Amino acid sequence: MSNNKLFYRCLFAILLVTSCQKNPLDIMPDGRLTLEQVFADELMASEYLNTIYDNVNPYGTAYNYFTLLAGFSDEAHDNDFPQDMGRPPSRWYNGELRPNWNPLDIQFSTGSTDSETNGNYYRKNWAGIRQTNIFLAYINTTPYANPQVKARLVAEAKVLRAFLYWELIKMYGGMPVVDKPFTADFQFESLPRQTFQECVAFIKQNCDEAIAEQYFPYRITTEPERGRFTKAVAHSIRSQALLFAASPLWNAGDDQNRWVEAAEAAKQSLEALQANNYVLHPDYESYFYGRTDISVNPSDKETIFEIKPYRAHEFSHLMFRMHAIPTLGGDKAGNSPSQELVDAYDMANGEPAITGYYDEDHLYPIINTTSGYDEANPYTDRDPRFYATVWYNNAYYGEINGQPYHIQSYLGGADGISSIMQRTGNGYYLRKFRDPKQLDPNTGTARFKKYRLGELYLNYAEAANEAYGPTPEVYQAINAIRDRVDMPQLPEGLGKAEMRERIHRERRVELAFEEHRFWDVRRWKILNMTDKLTTGMEWTKAGDSFTGRRIVTGRRKSWTDNHLIFPIPLGELTLMPLWEQNPGWD
């Protein structure tokens, strides 16, 4: 057996024994390593930290059946519905989230714990937290030839712990704050739940300490280290957590100090990232086609953390096959952008096109008559981000086999509306993340970007507007995002509420399909206004002209207030008799 195989078998044995409540060191000598032995060697200690990344979900297309989180929000309609009512989106639309059943937990294969899939959120995050606590408790005794390496790994572990806590409480609310390994006689049922705010304070502490570590890098610069956390990731996690903590879901009394704290932290992060060569990518559309280049001075200076595929499930490959235009290959249509998302894009002149709806079914839009929006030609002169995100009827795709191709999503067209999963159900297809020149599933290079600089601008703008009103700095942050795509700057003189509406709209279009909308509507407590249904556009062709009408694509049942926070899994709750279930799930 090679030394590497021997090492990993030994390390696997350690992970198995540390997952038990029994003292992991109380074992008979049988060739397995103790934790003391692992942390007596700097190589094995470092590898122990690497294994913690197995608890980080792959996000992106790793929701069963290779779908996106957008399909569980009002950003998109998942075309598995209504043909396959057993798939997670259909079961989500049917309101099947329960304390003993979470549609987002469905794995690719029944019972799978494959790290390439999303799911097992509660246990995976707690397992990672336990491992980081073990690492941080033992690493102090590990002799490192270079103390700078050790300092970096300690900071990295703190960011991992912050990340795992953040992903846990974002879904389930406040949890116990645990920063040390459990002893063999610890009574787990005695652990009290702590508040969301207390957890955020712990997350912030971990991020602050990592940011303060001089040997912790802002950017990964060598290929073998691709996928590791950095100081920039710490800034992103801290910014998100503080923004959520200030938002209505977790700030019922509208404590302005929380908005101030979120704004000041986001401002500090923006300044630090900019000082360390983080810059918005010049081309919004092409930015999502590729993966980050690794170097001291990369061409992609915006990406903060990109998901690295564990084995075969490359993001670009799955986007090609599972979110496809039927005439261009692929297995299914996947997530189709909703009419509600399409309506959120401004006109190219900077004016909102649609400001709301007269009816609950969203079939009669409130048109901003000063915007220039034309119901007969709704896709003309829109925000460039619309064209980078959505394929719509008659959109020019490019040349296929030397011939120009336009999307035929009209009734009876080659890409026309149908109830089968290989076709759009609402008249749209997803363009973002896929280069139109990619005509083979194996030639794409896109990877899912978990954190990027653009979000930090939006986090700051939102928090600062709530804390101080629409100051020049708020305008500057939003306009930086709009300038990148040559959109006009926001009009001067907006009030605080008007600016809030524009910021919400800006987040929706800038971050579309990047796993923000699902959580934003919850923290803003507007789920009951956004997630009852999605609509689309049904086009009929007559000669060379098209006539469109709005249609309801699907109604949903996952919009009530109890869906703002997920229920704690029933099996976990029964082990903690002192805990109460989250509101509305008793």
XYZ file of C-alpha atoms in Angstrom:
586
model
C 0.000 0.000 0.000
C 1.316 3.461 -0.861
C 2.050 5.973 1.881
C -0.781 8.205 0.608
C -3.325 5.369 0.777
C -2.147 4.420 4.248
C -2.396 8.011 5.402
C -5.938 8.494 4.100
C -7.126 5.210 5.582
C -5.756 6.275 8.930
C -7.311 9.698 8.585
C -10.676 8.176 7.629
C -10.541 6.040 10.748
C -9.997 9.154 12.837
C -13.009 10.850 11.316
C -15.138 7.805 12.043
C -14.214 7.621 15.683
C -14.527 11.356 16.266
C -18.118 11.223 15.028
C -19.136 9.106 18.047
C -20.092 10.461 21.449
C -17.803 7.923 23.106
C -14.363 9.271 23.882
C -12.584 8.800 20.524
C -9.268 8.241 22.263
C -10.566 5.368 24.389
C -9.817 2.640 21.851
C -7.764 -0.523 21.773
C -4.486 -0.377 19.815
C -5.444 -1.658 16.376
C -3.420 0.460 13.956
C -5.732 3.465 14.026
C -4.305 6.873 14.850
C -5.339 8.931 17.835
C -5.981 12.641 17.546
C -2.788 13.273 19.510
C -0.859 11.375 16.868
C -2.549 13.237 14.012
C -1.840 16.635 15.525
C 1.733 15.729 16.364
C 2.465 15.848 12.624
C 2.008 19.066 10.630
C 1.144 17.238 7.390
C -1.624 15.178 8.983
C -2.915 18.182 10.943
C -3.146 20.160 7.709
C -4.919 17.295 5.965
C -7.403 17.102 8.831
C -8.371 20.711 8.063
C -8.763 19.849 4.382
C -11.312 17.135 5.202
C -13.619 19.717 6.790
C -14.362 21.066 3.315
C -16.283 17.841 2.627
C -19.074 19.384 4.709
C -19.422 22.366 2.367
C -22.358 21.819 0.013
C -21.628 22.182 -3.723
C -24.648 24.484 -4.377
C -25.211 25.422 -8.040
C -26.769 22.505 -9.949
C -26.413 20.038 -7.067
C -30.069 20.094 -6.031
C -31.916 16.952 -7.087
C -32.471 16.423 -10.110
C -29.546 18.713 -11.029
C -31.745 21.760 -10.552
C -31.033 25.236 -9.160
C -32.268 26.902 -5.975
C -33.841 29.605 -8.170
C -36.558 27.109 -9.094
C -37.671 27.071 -5.454
C -38.108 30.867 -5.527
C -40.059 33.306 -7.682
C -37.019 33.736 -9.946
C -37.891 30.685 -11.990
C -40.307 27.930 -12.830
C -38.791 24.466 -12.689
C -39.996 22.463 -15.651
C -39.927 19.168 -13.755
C -43.361 20.440 -12.676
C -45.978 19.220 -13.495
C -44.691 16.154 -15.351
C -42.679 14.710 -12.457
C -44.438 15.311 -9.154
C -41.794 13.301 -7.287
C -39.002 15.796 -7.912
C -38.049 18.368 -5.245
C -39.418 21.510 -6.992
C -42.818 19.871 -7.539
C -42.939 18.737 -3.939
C -41.875 22.212 -2.829
C -44.624 23.820 -4.907
C -47.045 21.347 -3.326
C -46.084 22.582 0.153
C -44.498 19.357 1.361
C -41.848 20.864 3.665
C -42.336 19.223 7.055
C -40.304 18.642 10.251
C -39.748 15.075 9.031
C -39.376 15.899 5.318
C -37.478 18.597 3.418
C -37.737 18.526 -0.391
C -34.355 20.256 -0.617
C -32.832 17.217 1.127
C -33.700 14.752 -1.621
C -30.498 13.181 -2.842
C -29.631 11.994 -6.341
C -29.866 8.416 -5.087
C -32.034 7.426 -2.163
C -30.014 7.495 1.014
C -26.962 9.008 -0.653
C -24.579 11.057 1.451
C -22.448 11.930 -1.568
C -20.557 15.189 -1.016
C -21.386 16.174 -4.585
C -25.034 16.698 -3.652
C -26.797 19.294 -1.564
C -28.770 18.091 1.412
C -28.324 16.780 4.959
C -27.924 20.451 5.844
C -28.387 20.106 9.570
C -26.008 17.213 10.087
C -23.361 18.251 7.574
C -22.986 21.715 9.080
C -22.878 20.388 12.628
C -20.335 17.745 11.600
C -18.131 20.452 10.105
C -18.477 22.652 13.185
C -17.430 19.730 15.390
C -14.373 19.104 13.223
C -13.302 22.743 13.261
C -13.594 22.769 17.030
C -11.377 19.686 17.226
C -8.855 21.251 14.866
C -8.700 24.533 16.775
C -8.414 22.728 20.109
C -5.524 20.492 19.007
C -3.577 22.622 16.523
C -1.894 24.690 19.236
C 0.271 21.702 20.157
C 1.274 20.884 16.564
C 4.884 21.793 15.740
C 5.087 23.595 12.382
C 8.420 24.299 10.716
C 6.923 27.560 9.449
C 4.728 29.270 12.078
C 3.185 31.438 9.352
C 1.578 28.336 7.828
C 0.106 27.417 11.182
C -1.272 30.929 11.699
C -2.899 30.792 8.282
C -4.554 27.424 8.949
C -5.964 28.619 12.270
C -7.530 31.610 10.504
C -8.854 29.366 7.735
C -10.476 27.056 10.291
C -12.212 30.013 11.936
C -13.673 31.079 8.583
C -14.830 27.515 7.954
C -16.537 27.494 11.353
C -18.163 30.852 10.626
C -19.338 29.614 7.219
C -20.827 26.393 8.589
C -22.606 28.239 11.377
C -23.925 30.795 8.920
C -25.338 28.212 6.523
C -26.914 26.413 9.496
C -28.661 29.374 11.134
C -29.725 30.946 7.830
C -31.943 27.902 7.376
C -32.917 26.954 10.939
C -32.481 30.044 13.105
C -30.490 30.317 16.312
C -28.435 27.317 17.438
C -26.114 26.576 20.381
C -22.790 28.385 20.109
C -20.160 25.681 20.594
C -16.474 26.549 20.316
C -14.811 23.530 21.941
C -14.911 19.761 21.414
C -17.427 17.885 23.533
C -16.108 15.757 26.371
C -16.995 12.069 26.596
C -19.510 12.663 29.404
C -21.174 15.755 27.916
C -24.973 15.756 28.155
C -26.009 16.917 24.690
C -29.675 17.238 25.628
C -28.727 20.033 28.040
C -27.540 22.325 25.227
C -29.739 25.428 25.028
C -30.565 27.117 21.734
C -29.111 30.591 21.480
C -30.542 33.490 19.537
C -29.853 34.269 15.917
C -28.128 37.462 17.039
C -25.831 35.581 19.440
C -24.859 33.223 16.631
C -24.168 36.139 14.287
C -21.980 37.720 16.956
C -19.973 34.472 17.112
C -19.711 34.353 13.317
C -18.515 37.947 13.268
C -15.931 37.196 15.972
C -14.505 34.311 13.956
C -14.383 36.408 10.783
C -12.844 39.390 12.568
C -10.086 37.222 14.018
C -9.355 35.672 10.623
C -9.311 39.076 8.914
C -6.849 40.330 11.514
C -4.394 37.489 10.797
C -1.591 38.936 8.666
C -0.576 35.545 7.231
C -4.064 34.717 5.985
C -4.205 35.611 2.250
C -6.870 37.636 0.459
C -6.643 35.478 -2.644
C -5.593 31.978 -3.681
C -2.652 32.278 -6.067
C -1.614 28.673 -6.794
C -3.677 25.982 -8.512
C -3.216 23.245 -5.854
C -4.911 25.546 -3.313
C -7.966 26.268 -5.473
C -11.121 25.997 -3.389
C -9.651 27.059 -0.047
C -11.165 29.866 2.000
C -9.451 33.250 2.181
C -9.662 36.546 4.012
C -12.003 37.774 1.261
C -14.397 34.924 2.104
C -14.369 36.049 5.743
C -15.421 39.536 4.615
C -18.263 38.055 2.545
C -19.609 35.836 5.312
C -19.476 38.640 7.867
C -21.250 41.035 5.523
C -24.050 38.585 4.745
C -24.580 37.592 8.363
C -24.772 41.174 9.644
C -27.132 42.176 6.821
C -29.499 39.332 7.680
C -29.287 40.147 11.390
C -30.449 43.698 10.649
C -33.270 42.614 8.309
C -36.963 42.431 9.327
C -37.034 38.649 9.879
C -34.376 38.868 12.587
C -34.799 42.493 13.656
C -38.461 42.788 14.573
C -37.924 46.020 16.483
C -35.993 47.619 13.603
C -32.982 48.295 15.822
C -31.077 50.893 13.803
C -27.810 49.958 15.496
C -27.872 46.650 13.623
C -28.186 48.446 10.286
C -25.316 50.730 11.269
C -23.146 47.760 12.216
C -23.970 46.004 8.926
C -23.261 49.156 6.916
C -19.945 49.900 8.603
C -18.743 46.300 8.272
C -19.706 46.199 4.574
C -17.969 49.523 3.960
C -14.811 48.275 5.664
C -14.948 45.079 3.616
C -15.407 46.917 0.329
C -12.453 49.156 1.065
C -10.267 46.208 2.119
C -11.159 44.146 -0.941
C -10.598 47.045 -3.310
C -7.235 47.698 -1.679
C -6.335 44.073 -2.368
C -7.084 44.128 -6.088
C -10.736 43.041 -6.102
C -12.568 44.791 -8.939
C -15.885 44.296 -10.726
C -15.401 42.275 -13.894
C -15.801 44.552 -16.940
C -18.225 42.239 -18.792
C -21.253 41.003 -16.827
C -22.324 38.439 -19.430
C -19.023 36.696 -20.114
C -18.069 36.793 -16.424
C -20.420 33.865 -15.746
C -19.142 31.729 -18.626
C -15.736 30.966 -17.172
C -13.947 29.873 -14.052
C -11.581 31.948 -11.977
C -7.984 32.028 -13.159
C -5.557 31.462 -10.311
C -2.683 33.917 -10.064
C -1.407 36.869 -8.078
C -2.979 39.207 -10.624
C -5.863 37.258 -12.232
C -8.013 38.557 -15.052
C -11.054 37.671 -12.926
C -10.695 40.069 -10.026
C -14.321 39.879 -8.890
C -14.788 36.290 -7.730
C -14.246 35.739 -4.015
C -15.157 32.055 -3.787
C -16.029 29.634 -6.556
C -17.315 26.108 -5.989
C -14.798 23.506 -7.053
C -16.426 20.274 -8.295
C -15.490 17.279 -6.219
C -15.459 14.758 -9.033
C -17.541 14.444 -12.205
C -20.346 16.964 -11.757
C -18.921 19.993 -13.539
C -21.247 23.010 -13.274
C -20.968 23.999 -16.945
C -21.699 20.444 -18.091
C -24.854 20.247 -15.991
C -26.012 23.710 -17.014
C -25.755 22.614 -20.648
C -27.672 19.370 -20.149
C -30.158 20.198 -17.381
C -31.127 23.799 -18.204
C -31.261 23.488 -21.952
C -32.974 24.767 -25.058
C -34.510 21.637 -26.631
C -33.243 22.209 -30.176
C -29.690 22.670 -28.871
C -29.366 19.449 -26.914
C -29.663 18.611 -23.266
C -31.883 16.417 -21.132
C -34.435 18.945 -19.856
C -35.342 22.635 -19.802
C -34.676 22.966 -16.071
C -35.202 26.431 -14.600
C -37.062 28.902 -16.811
C -36.810 32.555 -15.713
C -40.191 33.735 -14.454
C -42.181 36.586 -15.946
C -41.819 38.264 -12.555
C -38.043 38.278 -12.965
C -38.351 39.550 -16.543
C -40.598 42.368 -15.307
C -37.994 43.381 -12.721
C -35.475 44.523 -15.356
C -35.439 48.258 -16.032
C -35.627 49.768 -19.450
C -32.280 50.733 -20.979
C -33.067 54.367 -20.117
C -32.952 53.461 -16.419
C -36.694 53.607 -15.790
C -38.527 50.648 -14.219
C -40.819 49.060 -16.802
C -43.288 47.242 -14.522
C -43.940 48.549 -11.017
C -46.440 45.927 -9.834
C -49.662 44.155 -10.753
C -53.324 45.048 -10.605
C -54.330 41.460 -9.839
C -53.143 38.626 -7.593
C -52.377 36.415 -10.599
C -49.917 38.954 -12.067
C -51.687 38.895 -15.424
C -52.299 42.648 -15.536
C -49.065 44.578 -14.979
C -48.820 48.142 -13.764
C -46.812 49.760 -16.545
C -44.615 52.776 -15.901
C -45.897 54.932 -18.753
C -42.833 57.176 -18.692
C -40.458 54.252 -19.254
C -41.121 53.573 -22.950
C -42.168 49.970 -22.264
C -44.223 48.506 -25.105
C -46.442 45.505 -24.282
C -46.301 44.370 -27.914
C -42.477 44.462 -27.864
C -41.605 43.824 -24.209
C -38.015 42.712 -24.827
C -36.875 45.824 -26.641
C -34.450 48.280 -24.995
C -34.073 46.521 -21.641
C -31.257 46.425 -19.081
C -28.277 44.553 -20.658
C -28.395 42.102 -17.760
C -31.759 40.909 -19.077
C -30.175 39.857 -22.364
C -27.329 38.174 -20.467
C -29.741 36.149 -18.322
C -32.887 35.278 -20.296
C -33.632 33.614 -23.624
C -36.995 34.917 -24.836
C -39.136 34.314 -27.919
C -37.393 35.329 -31.162
C -34.135 36.187 -29.362
C -31.136 35.746 -31.644
C -29.074 32.853 -30.315
C -26.227 32.878 -32.821
C -25.168 30.632 -35.646
C -25.896 26.908 -35.497
C -24.133 24.927 -38.215
C -23.533 28.145 -40.104
C -27.160 29.267 -39.956
C -28.618 32.030 -37.759
C -30.936 30.724 -35.070
C -33.694 32.568 -33.178
C -35.401 31.082 -30.122
C -38.766 29.629 -31.120
C -40.663 29.575 -27.829
C -43.981 30.498 -29.428
C -46.805 27.949 -29.505
C -45.873 25.255 -31.981
C -42.282 26.475 -32.297
C -39.269 24.193 -32.062
C -38.696 25.479 -28.512
C -42.388 26.099 -27.821
C -44.257 25.936 -24.540
C -45.184 22.445 -23.375
C -45.872 20.615 -20.129
C -43.006 18.167 -20.706
C -39.764 18.723 -18.809
C -37.741 19.109 -22.040
C -39.636 22.325 -22.876
C -40.246 25.626 -21.172
C -43.569 25.955 -19.400
C -43.538 29.744 -19.442
C -41.935 30.871 -22.711
C -38.410 31.515 -21.393
C -35.093 29.675 -21.112
C -32.099 30.389 -18.883
C -29.119 32.019 -20.581
C -26.912 32.967 -17.636
C -23.831 30.763 -17.054
C -23.776 29.358 -20.602
C -21.847 30.784 -23.533
C -24.035 30.585 -26.685
C -20.948 29.432 -28.557
C -20.793 26.335 -26.363
C -22.444 23.607 -28.442
C -20.971 20.651 -26.569
C -21.659 19.869 -22.886
C -18.011 19.043 -22.264
C -16.473 22.288 -23.526
C -17.873 24.770 -20.993
C -15.738 26.212 -18.215
C -18.305 27.906 -15.957
C -18.329 27.237 -12.226
C -20.783 28.413 -9.606
C -19.679 31.576 -7.814
C -20.716 31.487 -4.175
C -19.287 34.900 -3.274
C -18.322 37.836 -5.474
C -17.561 41.512 -5.077
C -20.822 42.679 -6.673
C -22.774 41.380 -3.682
C -20.693 43.471 -1.271
C -21.699 46.664 -3.082
C -25.348 45.706 -2.777
C -25.003 44.677 0.889
C -23.468 48.036 1.709
C -26.058 50.018 -0.238
C -28.963 48.287 1.497
C -27.562 48.533 5.025
C -26.394 52.138 4.600
C -29.756 53.255 3.194
C -31.539 51.762 6.207
C -29.005 53.228 8.620
C -28.503 56.698 7.145
C -30.931 57.130 4.268
C -30.031 57.560 0.569
C -26.651 59.230 1.087
C -24.191 59.903 -1.759
C -22.309 56.759 -0.676
C -25.452 54.659 -1.197
C -25.837 56.105 -4.687
C -22.175 55.414 -5.418
C -22.480 51.751 -4.438
C -25.566 51.100 -6.561
C -24.283 53.150 -9.476
C -21.027 51.175 -9.491
C -23.081 48.058 -10.187
C -25.122 49.824 -12.879
C -22.092 51.475 -14.482
C -20.577 48.054 -15.144
C -23.444 47.282 -17.570
C -23.777 50.842 -18.914
C -27.085 51.446 -17.169
C -27.964 55.063 -16.274
C -27.324 56.108 -12.711
C -30.246 56.231 -10.303
C -32.180 59.508 -10.311
C -31.256 62.015 -7.628
C -33.691 62.881 -4.872
C -34.992 59.414 -4.030
C -36.453 59.020 -0.552
C -35.431 56.205 1.783
C -38.400 53.987 0.834
C -37.904 54.690 -2.878
C -34.223 53.832 -2.601
C -35.097 50.642 -0.721
C -37.345 49.566 -3.586
C -34.632 50.300 -6.151
C -32.019 48.388 -4.132
C -34.327 45.366 -3.830
C -34.883 45.476 -7.583
C -31.152 45.852 -8.228
C -30.326 42.813 -6.070
C -32.927 40.795 -7.914
C -31.524 41.388 -11.392
C -27.800 41.626 -10.574
C -27.754 38.426 -8.495
C -30.336 36.429 -10.470
C -29.894 32.646 -10.202
C -27.027 33.014 -7.698
C -28.970 31.710 -4.651
C -29.799 35.084 -3.126
C -33.464 35.643 -3.979
C -34.613 32.536 -2.072
C -33.158 33.976 1.139
C -33.774 37.678 0.449
C -37.568 37.354 0.306
C -37.422 35.542 3.636
C -35.264 38.042 5.475
C -37.409 40.889 4.062
C -40.534 38.943 5.171
C -42.234 39.326 1.788
C -42.539 35.603 0.981
C -46.334 35.832 1.130
C -46.220 38.497 -1.592
C -43.730 36.811 -3.922
C -44.080 33.037 -3.850
C -47.747 32.186 -4.397
C -47.256 31.667 -8.123
C -45.111 32.400 -11.149
C -46.226 33.489 -14.597
C -44.920 33.428 -18.140
C -45.619 34.676 -21.647
C -47.401 32.580 -24.262
C -46.644 33.754 -27.795
C -48.687 32.959 -30.893
C -47.139 33.373 -34.341
C -49.107 34.676 -37.330
C -46.972 35.205 -40.397
C -43.956 37.185 -39.256
C -45.620 38.745 -36.216
C -46.191 37.509 -32.662
C -48.971 38.098 -30.168
C -48.302 37.414 -26.509
C -50.465 36.895 -23.447
C -49.488 36.393 -19.838
C -50.226 32.994 -18.305
C -50.025 31.459 -14.831
C -47.332 28.792 -14.969
C -47.807 27.256 -11.553
C -49.324 27.947 -8.156
C -47.483 27.155 -4.950
C -48.204 26.397 -1.317
C -44.823 27.238 0.244
C -45.406 30.921 0.962
C -46.878 31.051 4.474
C -44.945 32.591 7.384
C -43.784 29.234 8.761
C -41.739 28.857 5.548
C -39.594 31.856 6.535
C -37.517 29.542 8.756
C -37.137 25.805 8.117
C -38.350 23.299 10.704
C -35.646 21.571 12.708
C -35.521 17.963 11.500
C -37.797 15.904 13.721
C -35.172 13.243 14.410
C -32.789 15.899 15.711
C -35.432 17.667 17.776
C -36.410 14.519 19.649
C -32.839 14.338 20.962
C -33.126 17.858 22.423
C -36.127 17.872 24.810
C -35.462 21.441 25.977
C -35.840 22.878 22.485
C -38.981 24.247 20.878
C -39.709 23.660 17.218
C -39.506 26.690 14.934
C -42.721 28.765 14.646
C -45.571 27.150 12.756
C -44.080 23.648 12.577
C -45.432 22.072 15.785
